[in-house]
Amino acid sequence: MPQTVLRHKHVLIPVLVLAILALTIAGSAAAAPQHNQALSMWTASPVAGATVAGPVTWEVGASGARIDSIAFYIDGTGPRWTVDIQPYVFNGRGGTLDTGTLANGVHTLKAVAATNKGEISTSVTLTVANAPAVVTTTPTTSTTPTTSTTPTTSTTTTTTTPTPTPTPVASPTTGFSISDPFGAKALYTLTSPWNSAIASNPAIDPNSAAMVQTVVQAGAAQGFLVAARRWTVPVYYADATTPKVSVAMTASWAPATTMTGVPMPANAAPDPSTDGHMAVLDKSTGCEYDFWKATRSSTGAWSAGWGNSLMASGTGVYPNGLSARGSGFGLGAGLVSKPELTAGAINHALVFSFPTTKAGGPVLPATESDGQSSAAGAIPEGAHLQLDPSLDLSTFGLLGWQLTIARTLQRYGMILGDSGGGVSLYAENASTAGAYPWGAVDYAYLPTSLLSHLRVLTTGPQYKPSFAIAPTSCSTLR
């Protein structure tokens, strides 16, 4: 795809850890399961009746049928995780259930497999006995994430409260973990617009059909794609030992000239496109640092057109705009990750861009916009689109990774986050994520026939963003 196709301004995911223990079927602790039995399913771990604490393995097996998907339930609620490829483990990334998220006492873990021969299930009961929690290095301030976008007009540091109020930061009880912020727990609070599944029978925008038609037209012109090696976000990790640097802000509209206190990994490098996006996630503080047009000079000095920071324990939205993306969303928001595709489940909404973004300001949850279109079917940044959940995906001949993404669009949808060419989703840049199932290509494609089955959920009113720096404990803009 030509470089000019995706022109944006502009990781990570709910995961509960599972390590693989060689265990037995409930009620038969000594014998290994008979994998050759017809239509059978078993719990490989944890052991039935065990007393557990902290992270434990939750893995199941099945045989004698074609497995379409396996859903994991805890105490009858869920599904908490769904997977359609082996290993059949809970929540991906090696597969662990963090029992620290459960109350002490007896719990039932159940996995249900949908197969070509019917539905089968397996369950175990175990006792959780965790020590009382000890509060350690939780940040003293909690800030709502911001999004960095290039405003089309000059900015000031004067805050103007928009008519709608951006989603507030959640209470300290979130999905975020200081010890493993981007692994065992969700990136951003569990009540973030990114991590909330779409309710049954949501209200549909009265202009949905016209807006979907512009999406179909954009897909017909330049494809329905996942950016993987260009025009997306490389994600780097820092910790308490990572040296901190100052980053010069060079955009003519920037309300600050320097960002200080940024932990910068030695191997950090921005996306090769002209947007030069890059995100740094600090595991020791739970901070996310987002950059647009990032550059490192021959002397090692860093600069960026713009940069900003937010807490990964917040909502993933910069409250007053001034993000590194066109809509005020954090760069980690809505990215597809390799572990999610490996697990066969993405438990959050996806971010997307397309050309016909509406002028006149964003709609919540977006807090800024670079939209400039006055077309009847233009879509405001912040709009939430959903793939019809009743659509039979088996009729589209989808590859495994395509099916995973399509299912995500049915359950969580995609939120418009920027202006760009085609209809573009975003995977963490392969330079930091590693090889994806679609191979070493800049862009992977989904069938454009899916696009006509989208619908736009009811949007709120467009409003004038405030464009003000929201202080955080992560860094200082001055």
XYZ file of C-alpha atoms in Angstrom:
478
model
C 0.000 0.000 0.000
C 1.425 3.428 -0.881
C 2.764 5.454 2.003
C 0.271 8.215 1.322
C -2.697 5.936 1.877
C -2.516 6.043 5.692
C -1.887 9.543 6.927
C -2.478 9.721 10.658
C -1.494 11.789 13.579
C -1.847 9.924 16.009
C -1.131 -2.833 23.391
C -2.274 -4.863 25.586
C -5.095 -6.107 26.911
C -6.942 -7.829 29.417
C -4.883 -10.880 30.230
C -5.115 -13.168 33.323
C -1.922 -15.211 33.597
C -1.975 -19.103 33.203
C 1.065 -21.417 33.442
C 0.645 -24.945 32.157
C 0.521 -27.693 34.835
C 0.218 -31.358 33.839
C -2.902 -32.309 35.721
C -5.864 -34.655 35.725
C -9.546 -34.903 35.066
C -11.730 -33.872 38.003
C -12.254 -36.865 40.238
C -9.346 -38.889 38.798
C -6.155 -37.382 40.163
C -3.894 -40.266 39.221
C -4.794 -40.995 35.605
C -4.151 -38.848 32.538
C -7.219 -38.098 30.387
C -7.942 -40.451 27.503
C -7.547 -38.115 24.527
C -8.844 -40.690 22.066
C -12.351 -40.906 23.516
C -15.114 -39.608 21.288
C -16.388 -36.154 22.082
C -14.475 -35.789 25.356
C -13.266 -32.760 27.279
C -11.116 -32.473 30.375
C -9.530 -29.918 32.680
C -5.756 -30.173 32.383
C -5.225 -27.749 35.253
C -5.831 -26.761 38.005
C -6.417 -29.977 39.950
C -9.970 -30.473 41.176
C -10.309 -29.728 44.881
C -6.976 -27.926 45.104
C -6.348 -24.992 47.442
C -4.646 -22.237 45.454
C -3.276 -18.702 45.779
C -1.973 -16.187 43.267
C -1.552 -17.109 39.594
C -2.529 -20.665 38.640
C -2.862 -22.528 35.375
C -6.250 -22.924 33.736
C -5.989 -25.147 30.688
C -8.481 -27.543 29.165
C -8.362 -30.155 26.440
C -10.927 -31.656 24.093
C -10.995 -34.374 21.461
C -13.288 -36.342 19.199
C -14.776 -33.271 17.502
C -13.885 -30.095 15.635
C -13.583 -27.352 18.246
C -15.118 -24.072 17.091
C -14.491 -22.218 20.355
C -14.037 -22.746 24.084
C -15.496 -20.269 26.578
C -14.283 -19.988 30.178
C -16.689 -19.229 33.060
C -16.026 -18.469 36.731
C -18.817 -19.258 39.195
C -21.317 -19.354 36.358
C -20.553 -15.872 35.025
C -18.990 -15.103 31.696
C -17.676 -15.980 29.364
C -14.592 -14.439 30.939
C -12.439 -15.534 27.972
C -12.978 -17.261 24.637
C -10.394 -19.071 22.524
C -10.616 -20.948 19.229
C -7.052 -22.231 18.783
C -4.788 -24.439 20.897
C -3.553 -24.327 23.572
C -6.977 -23.922 25.141
C -5.940 -21.683 27.997
C -7.657 -18.927 29.917
C -6.831 -15.350 28.955
C -3.869 -15.912 26.662
C -0.200 -14.968 27.143
C 0.786 -18.336 28.488
C -2.516 -18.802 30.166
C -2.849 -18.013 33.919
C -5.782 -17.224 36.140
C -4.815 -14.665 38.794
C -6.803 -15.885 41.797
C -5.957 -12.605 43.504
C -8.925 -11.202 41.571
C -11.247 -13.689 43.332
C -12.537 -13.636 46.893
C -11.143 -16.264 49.237
C -13.355 -19.338 49.340
C -14.717 -22.015 47.002
C -15.021 -21.241 43.269
C -16.087 -23.261 40.243
C -14.169 -23.006 36.982
C -16.058 -24.224 33.926
C -15.079 -24.373 30.263
C -17.688 -24.928 27.538
C -16.679 -26.056 24.042
C -18.799 -25.431 20.957
C -18.076 -28.285 18.537
C -19.406 -29.696 15.277
C -21.003 -32.486 17.326
C -22.644 -30.325 19.940
C -21.682 -28.607 23.179
C -19.486 -30.234 25.822
C -18.014 -28.920 29.040
C -15.643 -29.601 31.906
C -15.439 -28.023 35.347
C -13.453 -28.137 38.569
C -14.043 -26.714 42.032
C -11.146 -25.226 43.971
C -10.535 -23.160 47.097
C -8.846 -19.764 46.867
C -6.777 -18.851 49.930
C -4.821 -15.665 49.220
C -3.007 -13.703 51.935
C -4.470 -10.252 52.722
C -3.489 -7.683 50.089
C -0.638 -5.323 50.910
C -0.767 -1.858 49.350
C 2.618 -0.922 47.895
C 3.571 1.456 45.100
C 0.182 2.618 43.824
C 0.544 6.152 42.364
C -0.809 8.882 44.630
C -2.683 10.609 41.826
C -4.995 9.083 39.282
C -5.408 10.948 36.027
C -7.698 10.355 33.093
C -5.602 9.332 30.081
C -5.310 11.878 27.294
C -5.083 11.532 23.565
C -2.557 13.436 21.553
C -3.729 14.733 18.247
C -2.620 17.534 16.034
C -5.294 20.213 16.385
C -6.304 22.000 13.249
C -6.306 25.284 15.153
C -3.843 26.849 17.540
C -4.004 25.709 21.168
C -3.784 27.392 24.521
C -3.467 26.136 28.068
C -6.858 27.608 29.042
C -9.321 24.844 29.900
C -12.835 25.102 28.473
C -15.212 22.474 29.814
C -17.113 20.859 26.919
C -20.873 20.522 27.161
C -20.538 16.759 27.640
C -18.200 15.684 30.444
C -15.467 13.185 29.508
C -15.580 9.813 31.211
C -14.135 10.223 34.727
C -11.242 8.185 36.058
C -12.373 5.038 37.779
C -11.833 4.318 41.451
C -8.606 2.503 42.473
C -10.387 -0.824 41.967
C -9.391 -1.312 38.341
C -7.940 -4.034 36.170
C -4.497 -2.489 36.401
C -1.519 -4.080 38.144
C 1.650 -2.162 39.028
C 3.711 -5.364 39.011
C 2.478 -6.450 35.582
C 0.467 -3.584 34.089
C 0.406 -4.841 30.538
C 0.318 -8.564 31.092
C -1.810 -10.082 33.851
C -4.352 -7.261 33.966
C -6.145 -5.006 31.543
C -4.523 -1.932 30.061
C -6.753 0.868 31.407
C -9.574 0.474 33.886
C -12.042 -2.338 33.321
C -14.825 0.243 32.983
C -12.935 2.146 30.294
C -14.802 2.606 27.003
C -12.093 0.372 25.539
C -12.728 -2.558 27.860
C -16.526 -2.517 28.023
C -18.423 -5.017 25.881
C -21.367 -3.643 23.890
C -24.714 -4.293 25.562
C -27.401 -6.382 23.922
C -29.703 -4.364 21.635
C -27.763 -1.081 21.796
C -29.327 2.108 20.428
C -28.378 2.672 16.780
C -27.661 6.135 15.416
C -30.427 7.408 13.091
C -27.764 8.292 10.505
C -26.088 4.886 10.770
C -26.861 3.723 7.221
C -25.360 6.844 5.617
C -22.258 6.670 7.815
C -21.712 2.968 7.128
C -21.930 3.705 3.399
C -18.908 6.029 3.670
C -17.028 3.219 5.428
C -17.962 0.795 2.644
C -16.750 3.308 0.035
C -13.433 3.815 1.844
C -12.936 0.060 2.038
C -13.710 -0.381 -1.650
C -11.159 2.301 -2.527
C -8.247 1.281 -0.317
C -9.175 -1.846 1.628
C -10.115 -3.022 5.111
C -6.749 -3.528 6.718
C -4.648 -3.963 9.823
C -1.552 -1.746 9.869
C 1.322 -3.895 11.136
C 4.698 -2.496 10.086
C 3.963 1.090 9.030
C 1.530 3.782 10.180
C 1.018 2.093 13.541
C 2.571 2.036 17.026
C 5.748 0.303 18.231
C 5.443 -0.349 21.973
C 8.487 -0.343 24.264
C 8.702 -1.263 27.937
C 10.564 0.568 30.685
C 11.121 -0.081 34.384
C 12.725 1.586 37.386
C 16.225 1.111 35.921
C 15.474 2.791 32.572
C 17.294 6.142 32.183
C 15.035 9.191 32.008
C 15.391 11.782 29.271
C 13.847 15.069 28.188
C 12.036 15.190 24.858
C 11.794 18.472 22.927
C 8.333 19.313 21.538
C 8.672 20.805 18.042
C 5.135 21.315 16.623
C 4.356 24.976 15.949
C 1.069 24.684 17.875
C 2.549 22.846 20.881
C 1.614 24.486 24.213
C 4.860 23.162 25.771
C 8.423 22.925 24.499
C 9.808 20.091 26.643
C 8.594 16.844 28.199
C 10.806 15.810 31.108
C 11.102 12.599 33.106
C 10.548 10.186 30.225
C 12.023 6.662 30.724
C 13.480 5.895 27.304
C 14.663 2.369 26.452
C 17.979 2.282 24.603
C 16.472 0.388 21.653
C 13.430 2.663 21.225
C 12.659 3.681 17.640
C 9.501 5.288 16.194
C 7.293 3.891 13.454
C 8.983 4.478 10.056
C 6.015 6.428 8.638
C 5.966 10.220 8.743
C 3.645 10.065 11.769
C 6.543 8.565 13.731
C 4.328 7.187 16.487
C 5.840 5.451 19.493
C 4.621 4.402 22.958
C 6.661 3.626 26.073
C 4.977 1.718 28.924
C 6.680 1.907 32.331
C 5.974 -1.201 34.398
C 7.389 0.356 37.562
C 5.001 3.333 37.601
C 2.111 2.310 35.370
C 2.707 5.297 33.075
C 2.162 5.399 29.316
C 4.191 7.862 27.223
C 2.851 8.646 23.740
C 4.694 10.393 20.909
C 3.858 11.743 17.457
C 6.670 12.423 14.982
C 9.271 11.087 17.419
C 12.905 11.421 16.349
C 16.286 10.578 17.872
C 19.242 12.631 16.638
C 22.713 11.325 15.857
C 23.778 12.503 19.314
C 21.014 10.522 21.010
C 18.785 13.520 21.818
C 15.026 12.930 21.514
C 12.392 15.234 20.045
C 8.802 14.854 18.899
C 6.197 16.970 17.201
C 4.157 16.293 20.312
C 4.122 13.939 23.276
C 2.042 13.418 26.385
C 1.577 10.887 29.184
C -1.238 9.225 31.078
C -1.765 6.559 33.702
C -2.494 3.094 32.353
C -4.836 2.675 35.330
C -7.137 5.345 33.881
C -9.603 5.286 31.003
C -7.161 5.519 28.091
C -8.456 8.969 27.164
C -6.694 12.331 27.612
C -9.341 14.499 29.346
C -8.486 17.742 27.526
C -7.170 16.452 24.214
C -3.529 17.094 23.298
C -2.801 13.434 22.616
C -0.526 11.834 20.053
C -3.553 10.582 18.101
C -6.264 12.582 16.319
C -8.985 11.965 18.904
C -7.465 12.237 22.385
C -7.012 8.467 22.804
C -3.850 6.946 24.250
C -1.689 5.161 21.697
C -2.140 1.887 23.575
C -5.914 2.112 23.190
C -7.459 -0.339 20.749
C -4.247 -1.957 19.490
C -4.297 -5.591 18.381
C -1.505 -7.563 20.054
C 0.249 -10.762 19.049
C -0.637 -12.611 22.310
C -4.314 -11.840 21.711
C -4.210 -13.305 18.218
C -2.341 -16.336 19.543
C -5.001 -16.818 22.219
C -7.772 -16.309 19.674
C -9.561 -13.654 21.717
C -9.358 -9.852 21.988
C -11.256 -8.534 24.988
C -11.404 -4.839 24.167
C -12.616 -2.486 21.458
C -10.356 -1.728 18.490
C -9.326 1.714 17.273
C -9.724 2.549 13.576
C -9.259 5.363 11.097
C -10.777 6.209 7.727
C -10.878 9.273 5.440
C -14.328 10.792 5.986
C -14.007 12.099 9.546
C -16.570 14.747 10.382
C -15.736 18.412 10.922
C -17.164 20.193 13.934
C -15.468 18.431 16.845
C -15.448 15.025 18.513
C -18.115 13.036 20.313
C -17.378 11.285 23.594
C -15.346 9.346 24.489
C -13.022 11.282 22.127
C -11.733 14.595 23.477
C -10.389 16.148 20.263
C -10.718 15.659 16.508
C -8.859 16.297 13.271
C -12.003 15.683 11.200
C -12.633 18.061 8.298
C -15.411 16.496 6.204
C -18.872 17.990 5.753
C -20.197 15.003 3.754
C -23.634 13.707 4.756
C -22.157 10.374 5.825
C -19.070 11.755 7.601
C -18.421 10.154 11.006
C -17.289 12.135 14.067
C -14.193 10.928 15.856
C -15.198 9.031 18.965
C -18.071 7.232 17.182
C -18.470 3.552 18.091
C -19.181 1.020 15.303
C -20.220 -2.604 15.753
C -20.266 -5.563 13.397
C -23.772 -7.060 13.458
C -23.561 -9.647 16.286
C -26.096 -11.888 14.525
C -23.896 -12.161 11.432
C -22.818 -15.746 10.671
C -19.060 -15.356 10.305
C -18.635 -18.929 9.064
C -19.940 -17.834 5.637
C -17.022 -15.462 4.975
C -14.189 -18.002 4.693
C -12.124 -16.165 7.316
C -8.628 -17.147 8.374
C -8.119 -17.733 12.100
C -6.788 -14.247 12.855
C -9.512 -12.647 10.719
C -12.174 -14.561 12.637
C -10.695 -13.388 15.958
C -10.880 -9.754 14.844
C -14.394 -10.140 13.407
C -15.650 -11.640 16.655
C -14.086 -8.729 18.538
C -15.939 -6.290 16.293
C -19.187 -8.070 17.134
C -18.651 -8.001 20.893
C -16.606 -4.820 21.516
C -16.736 -2.948 18.215
C -14.293 -0.333 16.930
C -13.991 3.342 17.863
C -13.028 6.026 15.330
C -9.733 7.478 16.487
C -8.097 9.234 13.528
C -8.219 10.284 9.900
C -6.455 8.086 7.353
C -6.724 6.089 4.149
C -8.852 2.978 3.755
C -10.520 1.476 6.822
C -7.558 0.807 9.066
C -7.252 -1.115 12.318
C -3.940 -1.123 14.177
C -1.699 -3.895 15.470
C 1.283 -3.222 17.690
C 4.128 -2.610 15.239
C 5.833 -5.892 14.327
C 9.194 -4.275 15.144
C 8.320 -4.719 18.831
C 5.572 -7.365 18.659
C 7.381 -9.924 16.504
C 5.971 -11.978 13.626
C 2.211 -11.990 13.081
C 0.221 -14.863 11.518
C -0.191 -12.905 8.272
C 3.579 -12.813 7.666
C 6.088 -10.000 7.056
C 3.799 -7.512 5.321
C 3.114 -3.863 6.096
C -0.668 -4.365 5.991
C -2.880 -7.407 6.478
C -6.349 -7.393 4.920
C -9.829 -8.452 5.989
C -12.717 -9.016 3.546
C -14.339 -5.698 2.671
C -17.651 -7.573 2.497
C -17.750 -7.345 6.310
C -18.009 -3.555 6.195
C -21.592 -3.417 4.926
C -22.665 -5.319 8.056
C -21.435 -2.603 10.429
C -23.739 -0.288 12.359
C -23.015 2.956 14.175
C -24.124 3.135 17.787
C -25.897 6.315 18.838
C -23.383 9.139 19.139
C -23.559 12.012 21.581
C -23.367 15.646 20.419
C -20.212 17.027 18.869
C -18.510 19.575 21.078
C -15.587 21.994 21.175
C -12.520 20.392 22.825
C -10.670 22.255 25.571
C -7.037 21.613 24.494
C -5.308 21.931 27.849
C -2.432 20.047 29.459
C -3.690 17.701 32.171
C -0.853 17.246 34.705
C 0.134 13.686 35.601
C 2.649 12.105 37.947
C 4.338 10.521 34.914
C 6.166 13.519 33.417
C 6.169 17.292 33.184
C 5.312 19.377 30.118
C 6.659 22.905 30.277
